[in-house]
């Protein structure tokens, strides 16, 4: 059996797996440092070396895989077919570029809803974007989650909607909601603030308290959004009701109706929760977002009262203590970005960006936080400043 030093997730059961005739050599363009494997990788004798999802930590590991690794084409083909059967768009390549494209398309289609144009079939287009969000979470959930914490380079209302939709999809999967129900929630997340996109862009720059007109517009935007979407042909009742209720709270203190308890749909509570979490960690142009750990604490203590504690707990479980996109300090003093979650209870994978003196590395160094004590996470970095690498570089795209 091939042993690749430093790779610890190997199956040592000695079991052979079928489809040996379908295996092909791992190719240079198929793998990259910092990225998970797309398939199980075997050696020449058919022994499983590394499972799908294992993250390549360094150049030495990458080279050994290129020299000796084989993967099954059957697995890859069946996965592609499954995606196509779902009717989901094919997502590949760089997820951060895909997020940029989706954000731009969302801006276009919400503009059409705003103008009450039915010529472009907004329902179909928003649903298509929703399916792309779902496919993106299939393709790379950790990079998607990382983007919700660190991607700040598009107009706020649209990137907020895309990121909130990603959060909804990831948590709704954990809740085992059906694909169609999730699609309704994701579509609602993409479109719930359609009645106040301009005001949202204004408020993100505004340090002063809301004036009366702004306050009214905010109070009315769920109802107005519902009406605008309905008028342009959205007929999905769950989608529409979630838009209407996304600021309602189970304690009756929400708006516009002041609904209470079970009157507030679970799907609307999830959207409200994701919306608040993302707003907390993103911040405003005049102040930084709050630290992830403080946002999660607030979800646990305060937001739980508004959406229900079991949903809040599920949200926190999906995020983990250090979700992808958290900037942390290690026991050895290094600064790192969390890039991949592992099994529950195991420490995440990290891309180290600076040494203990704060000096940036020339390229990210990948560490497994549970591999050595010195790489264990000490705490969240209180003021990480500007990252020296793009998200594509950090996630290995
Ligand atoms: Fe809203």
Coordinates of C-alpha atoms and ligand atoms in Angstrom, one line a residue:
X1 CA 0.0 0.0 0.0
X2 CA 1.3 3.4 -0.9
X3 CA 2.0 5.6 2.1
X4 CA 2.1 9.3 1.6
X5 CA 3.8 10.9 4.6
X6 CA 1.5 13.4 6.4
X7 CA -1.7 12.0 4.9
X8 CA -3.6 10.6 7.8
X9 CA -7.1 9.9 6.5
X10 CA -6.2 6.7 4.7
X11 CA -8.4 3.6 4.9
X12 CA -6.2 1.0 6.5
X13 CA -8.8 -1.7 6.3
X14 CA -7.0 -3.2 3.3
X15 CA -10.3 -3.5 1.5
X16 CA -10.3 -3.4 -2.3
X17 CA -12.9 -1.5 -4.2
X18 CA -14.4 -2.3 -7.5
X19 CA -14.2 -0.6 -10.9
X20 CA -10.4 -1.0 -11.3
X21 CA -10.8 -1.0 -15.1
X22 CA -12.3 2.5 -14.9
X23 CA -9.5 4.1 -13.0
X24 CA -7.3 6.8 -14.6
X25 CA -4.2 8.6 -13.3
X26 CA -4.7 11.7 -11.2
X27 CA -3.8 14.6 -13.6
X28 CA -2.1 17.8 -12.8
X29 CA -5.2 20.0 -13.4
X30 CA -7.4 17.8 -11.3
X31 CA -5.8 18.6 -7.9
X32 CA -4.4 21.6 -6.1
X33 CA -2.9 22.4 -2.7
X34 CA -5.6 23.5 -0.3
X35 CA -8.4 21.9 -2.3
X36 CA -10.4 18.8 -1.4
X37 CA -10.1 15.7 -3.6
X38 CA -13.0 15.3 -6.0
X39 CA -13.0 11.4 -5.8
X40 CA -11.5 8.6 -3.7
X41 CA -7.9 8.0 -4.8
X42 CA -6.4 4.5 -5.1
X43 CA -3.0 3.1 -5.6
X44 CA -2.0 0.6 -8.4
X45 CA -3.1 -2.4 -6.3
X46 CA -6.6 -1.0 -5.8
X47 CA -6.1 0.0 -2.1
X48 CA -7.9 3.2 -1.1
X49 CA -5.4 5.9 -0.3
X50 CA -7.4 8.9 0.4
X51 CA -11.1 9.6 0.6
X52 CA -13.0 12.1 -1.5
X53 CA -12.9 15.5 0.3
X54 CA -9.3 15.1 1.8
X55 CA -7.4 18.4 1.4
X56 CA -4.0 18.3 0.0
X57 CA -1.7 20.1 2.4
X58 CA 1.5 20.7 0.5
X59 CA 3.5 20.3 -2.7
X60 CA 5.1 17.0 -1.5
X61 CA 1.7 15.4 -1.1
X62 CA 0.5 16.8 -4.4
X63 CA 3.5 15.3 -6.2
X64 CA 3.0 11.9 -4.7
X65 CA -0.6 11.8 -5.7
X66 CA 0.4 12.7 -9.3
X67 CA 3.0 10.0 -9.3
X68 CA 0.9 7.2 -7.8
X69 CA -2.8 8.1 -7.5
X70 CA -5.6 6.7 -9.5
X71 CA -9.3 7.6 -9.4
X72 CA -12.4 6.1 -10.7
X73 CA -14.1 7.8 -13.6
X74 CA -17.4 5.9 -12.7
X75 CA -17.7 7.9 -9.5
X76 CA -17.2 11.2 -11.2
X77 CA -19.6 10.4 -14.1
X78 CA -22.4 9.3 -11.8
X79 CA -22.1 12.4 -9.7
X80 CA -22.3 14.6 -12.8
X81 CA -25.4 12.7 -13.9
X82 CA -27.1 13.1 -10.6
X83 CA -26.6 16.8 -10.8
X84 CA -28.0 16.9 -14.2
X85 CA -31.0 14.8 -13.2
X86 CA -31.8 17.3 -10.4
X87 CA -32.1 20.0 -13.1
X88 CA -29.4 21.9 -11.3
X89 CA -27.0 24.0 -13.3
X90 CA -23.5 22.6 -13.7
X91 CA -21.2 24.4 -11.4
X92 CA -17.4 24.1 -11.7
X93 CA -14.2 26.0 -11.6
X94 CA -13.8 28.9 -9.1
X95 CA -16.8 29.3 -6.7
X96 CA -15.8 32.9 -5.9
X97 CA -16.1 33.8 -9.6
X98 CA -19.4 32.0 -9.7
X99 CA -20.6 34.1 -6.7
X100 CA -19.6 37.2 -8.6
X101 CA -21.6 36.1 -11.6
X102 CA -24.6 35.2 -9.6
X103 CA -24.5 38.6 -7.8
X104 CA -24.4 40.4 -11.0
X105 CA -27.4 38.4 -12.4
X106 CA -29.3 39.0 -9.2
X107 CA -28.9 42.7 -9.5
X108 CA -30.3 42.5 -13.1
X109 CA -33.3 40.5 -12.3
X110 CA -34.2 42.4 -9.1
X111 CA -34.0 45.6 -11.2
X112 CA -36.6 44.0 -13.5
X113 CA -38.9 43.2 -10.5
X114 CA -38.5 46.7 -9.3
X115 CA -39.6 48.0 -12.6
X116 CA -42.5 45.5 -12.5
X117 CA -41.3 44.0 -15.8
X118 CA -42.8 40.6 -16.5
X119 CA -41.0 40.4 -19.9
X120 CA -38.0 38.6 -18.4
X121 CA -40.0 36.0 -16.3
X122 CA -38.5 37.0 -12.9
X123 CA -39.8 33.9 -11.1
X124 CA -38.0 31.5 -13.5
X125 CA -34.8 33.6 -13.4
X126 CA -34.7 33.9 -9.6
X127 CA -35.4 30.1 -9.3
X128 CA -32.5 29.5 -11.7
X129 CA -30.2 31.5 -9.5
X130 CA -31.6 29.6 -6.5
X131 CA -30.6 26.3 -8.1
X132 CA -27.2 27.7 -8.8
X133 CA -26.8 28.5 -5.1
X134 CA -27.8 25.0 -4.3
X135 CA -25.3 23.6 -6.8
X136 CA -22.6 25.8 -5.4
X137 CA -23.2 24.4 -1.9
X138 CA -22.9 20.9 -3.4
X139 CA -19.8 21.8 -5.2
X140 CA -17.9 23.5 -2.3
X141 CA -19.9 24.3 0.8
X142 CA -16.8 25.4 2.7
X143 CA -15.7 28.0 0.1
X144 CA -19.3 29.2 0.0
X145 CA -19.4 29.6 3.7
X146 CA -16.0 31.3 3.6
X147 CA -17.4 33.8 1.0
X148 CA -20.2 34.8 3.4
X149 CA -17.7 35.9 5.9
X150 CA -14.9 37.4 3.8
X151 CA -16.3 38.4 0.4
X152 CA -17.0 42.1 0.5
X153 CA -16.4 43.2 -3.0
X154 CA -19.9 43.8 -4.6
X155 CA -22.8 46.1 -3.9
X156 CA -24.1 45.3 -0.4
X157 CA -27.8 44.6 -1.1
X158 CA -27.0 41.9 -3.7
X159 CA -24.0 40.3 -2.1
X160 CA -26.0 40.2 1.2
X161 CA -28.8 38.4 -0.6
X162 CA -26.5 35.9 -2.2
X163 CA -24.7 35.2 1.0
X164 CA -27.9 34.9 3.0
X165 CA -29.2 32.5 0.4
X166 CA -26.0 30.4 0.8
X167 CA -26.4 30.3 4.6
X168 CA -30.1 29.3 4.2
X169 CA -29.3 26.4 1.9
X170 CA -26.5 25.1 4.1
X171 CA -28.6 25.1 7.3
X172 CA -31.7 23.8 5.6
X173 CA -29.7 20.8 4.4
X174 CA -28.8 20.1 8.0
X175 CA -32.5 20.3 8.8
X176 CA -33.2 17.7 6.0
X177 CA -35.6 19.9 4.2
X178 CA -36.5 18.8 0.7
X179 CA -34.8 20.2 -2.3
X180 CA -38.0 22.0 -3.4
X181 CA -38.7 23.5 0.0
X182 CA -35.1 24.7 0.2
X183 CA -35.4 26.2 -3.3
X184 CA -38.4 28.2 -2.1
X185 CA -36.5 29.5 0.9
X186 CA -33.4 30.3 -1.2
X187 CA -35.5 32.1 -3.8
X188 CA -37.1 34.1 -0.9
X189 CA -33.6 34.9 0.4
X190 CA -32.6 36.3 -3.0
X191 CA -35.6 38.5 -3.4
X192 CA -36.9 39.4 0.1
X193 CA -35.5 42.9 0.1
X194 CA -36.4 43.8 -3.4
X195 CA -38.6 46.6 -2.2
X196 CA -35.6 48.3 -0.4
X197 CA -32.4 47.6 -2.4
X198 CA -31.7 51.3 -2.8
X199 CA -32.4 52.1 0.8
X200 CA -30.2 49.1 1.9
X201 CA -27.3 50.5 -0.2
X202 CA -27.8 53.9 1.5
X203 CA -28.1 52.5 5.0
X204 CA -24.8 50.6 4.8
X205 CA -23.1 53.9 4.4
X206 CA -25.2 55.8 7.0
X207 CA -23.9 56.1 10.6
X208 CA -26.8 58.4 11.7
X209 CA -30.1 56.9 13.1
X210 CA -32.9 56.1 10.7
X211 CA -35.2 59.0 9.8
X212 CA -39.0 58.5 9.7
X213 CA -39.2 57.8 6.0
X214 CA -36.5 55.2 6.2
X215 CA -38.2 53.6 9.2
X216 CA -41.5 53.4 7.3
X217 CA -39.8 51.9 4.3
X218 CA -38.1 49.3 6.4
X219 CA -41.4 48.4 8.2
X220 CA -43.2 48.0 4.9
X221 CA -40.6 46.3 2.7
X222 CA -41.8 42.7 3.4
X223 CA -45.3 43.5 2.3
X224 CA -44.2 45.6 -0.6
X225 CA -41.7 42.9 -1.7
X226 CA -44.5 40.3 -1.6
X227 CA -46.7 42.5 -3.7
X228 CA -43.9 43.3 -6.3
X229 CA -42.9 39.6 -6.7
X230 CA -46.6 38.5 -7.0
X231 CA -47.2 41.2 -9.6
X232 CA -44.3 40.0 -11.7
X233 CA -45.6 36.4 -11.7
X234 CA -44.2 34.7 -8.7
X235 CA -46.8 32.1 -7.8
X236 CA -44.8 29.9 -5.3
X237 CA -46.9 30.4 -2.1
X238 CA -44.1 29.4 0.3
X239 CA -41.6 31.7 -1.3
X240 CA -44.1 34.6 -1.1
X241 CA -45.1 33.9 2.5
X242 CA -41.4 33.7 3.6
X243 CA -40.8 37.1 2.0
X244 CA -43.8 38.5 3.9
X245 CA -42.6 37.0 7.2
X246 CA -38.8 37.3 7.1
X247 CA -38.8 39.9 9.8
X248 CA -41.4 38.4 12.1
X249 CA -40.3 37.0 15.5
X250 CA -41.9 34.3 17.5
X251 CA -42.0 36.7 20.5
X252 CA -44.3 39.0 18.6
X253 CA -41.8 41.8 18.3
X254 CA -41.2 41.5 14.6
X255 CA -42.9 43.2 11.6
X256 CA -45.0 43.9 9.6
X257 CA -47.8 41.8 11.4
X258 CA -46.3 41.2 14.8
X259 CA -47.0 37.5 14.3
X260 CA -46.2 35.1 17.2
X261 CA -45.0 31.6 17.8
X262 CA -46.2 29.0 15.3
X263 CA -47.7 31.8 13.2
X264 CA -44.2 32.5 12.0
X265 CA -43.2 29.8 9.4
X266 CA -40.0 27.9 10.2
X267 CA -38.7 28.7 6.7
X268 CA -39.2 32.5 7.4
X269 CA -37.4 32.1 10.8
X270 CA -34.4 30.5 9.0
X271 CA -34.2 33.4 6.5
X272 CA -34.5 35.9 9.4
X273 CA -31.7 34.2 11.2
X274 CA -29.4 34.0 8.2
X275 CA -30.2 37.6 7.4
X276 CA -29.3 38.8 10.9
X277 CA -26.2 36.7 11.2
X278 CA -24.8 38.0 7.8
X279 CA -25.6 41.6 8.7
X280 CA -23.7 41.2 12.0
X281 CA -20.5 39.7 10.6
X282 CA -20.4 42.0 7.5
X283 CA -20.7 45.3 9.3
X284 CA -21.1 48.7 7.6
X285 CA -18.8 51.0 5.7
X286 CA -18.3 53.0 8.9
X287 CA -17.7 50.0 11.2
X288 CA -16.4 46.5 10.9
X289 CA -18.6 43.5 11.4
X290 CA -18.5 41.8 14.8
X291 CA -16.3 38.8 15.3
X292 CA -17.8 35.5 14.3
X293 CA -17.8 34.1 17.8
X294 CA -19.7 37.2 19.1
X295 CA -22.2 36.8 16.3
X296 CA -22.8 33.2 17.2
X297 CA -23.1 34.1 20.9
X298 CA -25.7 36.7 20.0
X299 CA -27.5 34.1 17.9
X300 CA -27.5 31.8 20.9
X301 CA -28.6 34.4 23.5
X302 CA -30.8 36.9 21.7
X303 CA -31.8 35.7 18.2
X304 CA -32.8 32.3 19.7
X305 CA -35.7 34.2 21.5
X306 CA -36.8 35.6 18.1
X307 CA -36.6 32.5 15.9
X308 CA -36.6 29.5 18.4
X309 CA -33.7 28.0 20.2
X310 CA -33.7 24.7 18.3
X311 CA -33.2 26.5 15.0
X312 CA -30.6 28.8 16.5
X313 CA -28.7 25.7 17.8
X314 CA -28.9 24.0 14.4
X315 CA -27.5 27.2 12.8
X316 CA -24.6 27.2 15.3
X317 CA -24.0 23.5 14.7
X318 CA -23.7 24.1 11.0
X319 CA -21.2 27.0 11.5
X320 CA -19.1 25.3 14.2
X321 CA -16.9 27.3 16.6
X322 CA -14.7 28.4 13.7
X323 CA -16.6 28.4 10.5
X324 CA -14.7 28.7 7.2
X325 CA -13.8 32.3 6.7
X326 CA -12.9 32.9 10.4
X327 CA -9.5 34.5 10.9
X328 CA -7.7 32.9 13.8
X329 CA -4.5 32.8 15.8
X330 CA -2.7 29.5 16.3
X331 CA -0.8 28.2 19.4
X332 CA 2.5 28.9 17.5
X333 CA 1.4 32.5 17.0
X334 CA 0.6 32.2 13.3
X335 CA -2.4 33.9 11.7
X336 CA -4.6 31.7 9.6
X337 CA -7.9 31.6 7.7
X338 CA -10.2 28.6 8.4
X339 CA -10.8 27.1 4.9
X340 CA -12.3 23.7 5.5
X341 CA -14.4 22.0 8.2
X342 CA -13.8 18.4 9.0
X343 CA -15.9 15.9 10.9
X344 CA -17.6 17.3 14.0
X345 CA -15.2 17.5 17.0
X346 CA -12.1 17.6 14.7
X347 CA -10.2 20.9 14.2
X348 CA -10.6 22.5 10.8
X349 CA -8.1 22.9 8.0
X350 CA -6.3 26.2 7.9
X351 CA -4.5 28.5 5.4
X352 CA -1.8 30.3 7.3
X353 CA -1.1 33.8 6.1
X354 CA 1.4 35.2 8.6
X355 CA 4.0 34.1 11.1
X356 CA 4.0 34.9 14.8
X357 CA 5.5 38.3 14.2
X358 CA 2.7 39.2 11.8
X359 CA 4.9 39.0 8.7
X360 CA 2.9 37.7 5.7
X361 CA 3.9 34.6 4.0
X362 CA 4.7 34.6 0.3
X363 CA 2.0 32.0 -0.2
X364 CA -0.6 30.4 2.1
X365 CA 0.7 27.4 4.1
X366 CA -1.9 24.7 4.8
X367 CA -2.1 23.2 8.2
X368 CA -4.4 20.7 9.8
X369 CA -5.3 22.2 13.2
X370 CA -5.9 18.8 14.8
X371 CA -2.6 17.3 13.6
X372 CA -0.1 19.0 15.9
X373 CA -0.6 21.0 19.2
X374 CA 1.3 24.0 17.7
X375 CA -1.3 24.3 14.9
X376 CA -4.3 24.2 17.3
X377 CA -6.4 27.3 17.2
X378 CA -5.8 29.6 20.2
X379 CA -8.5 32.2 19.5
X380 CA -10.2 34.4 16.9
X381 CA -8.0 37.1 15.6
X382 CA -9.4 40.4 17.0
X383 CA -8.1 42.6 14.2
X384 CA -6.8 40.7 11.2
X385 CA -6.7 43.7 8.8
X386 CA -6.6 43.2 5.1
X387 CA -5.8 39.6 4.0
X388 CA -2.6 39.3 1.9
X389 CA -4.2 36.7 -0.4
X390 CA -7.4 36.6 -2.5
X391 CA -10.1 34.1 -1.5
X392 CA -9.3 32.1 -4.6
X393 CA -5.7 31.8 -3.4
X394 CA -6.7 30.8 0.1
X395 CA -9.1 28.1 -1.1
X396 CA -6.7 26.9 -3.7
X397 CA -8.6 27.9 -6.9
Ligands
LIG1 FE1 -35.5 42.3 4.9

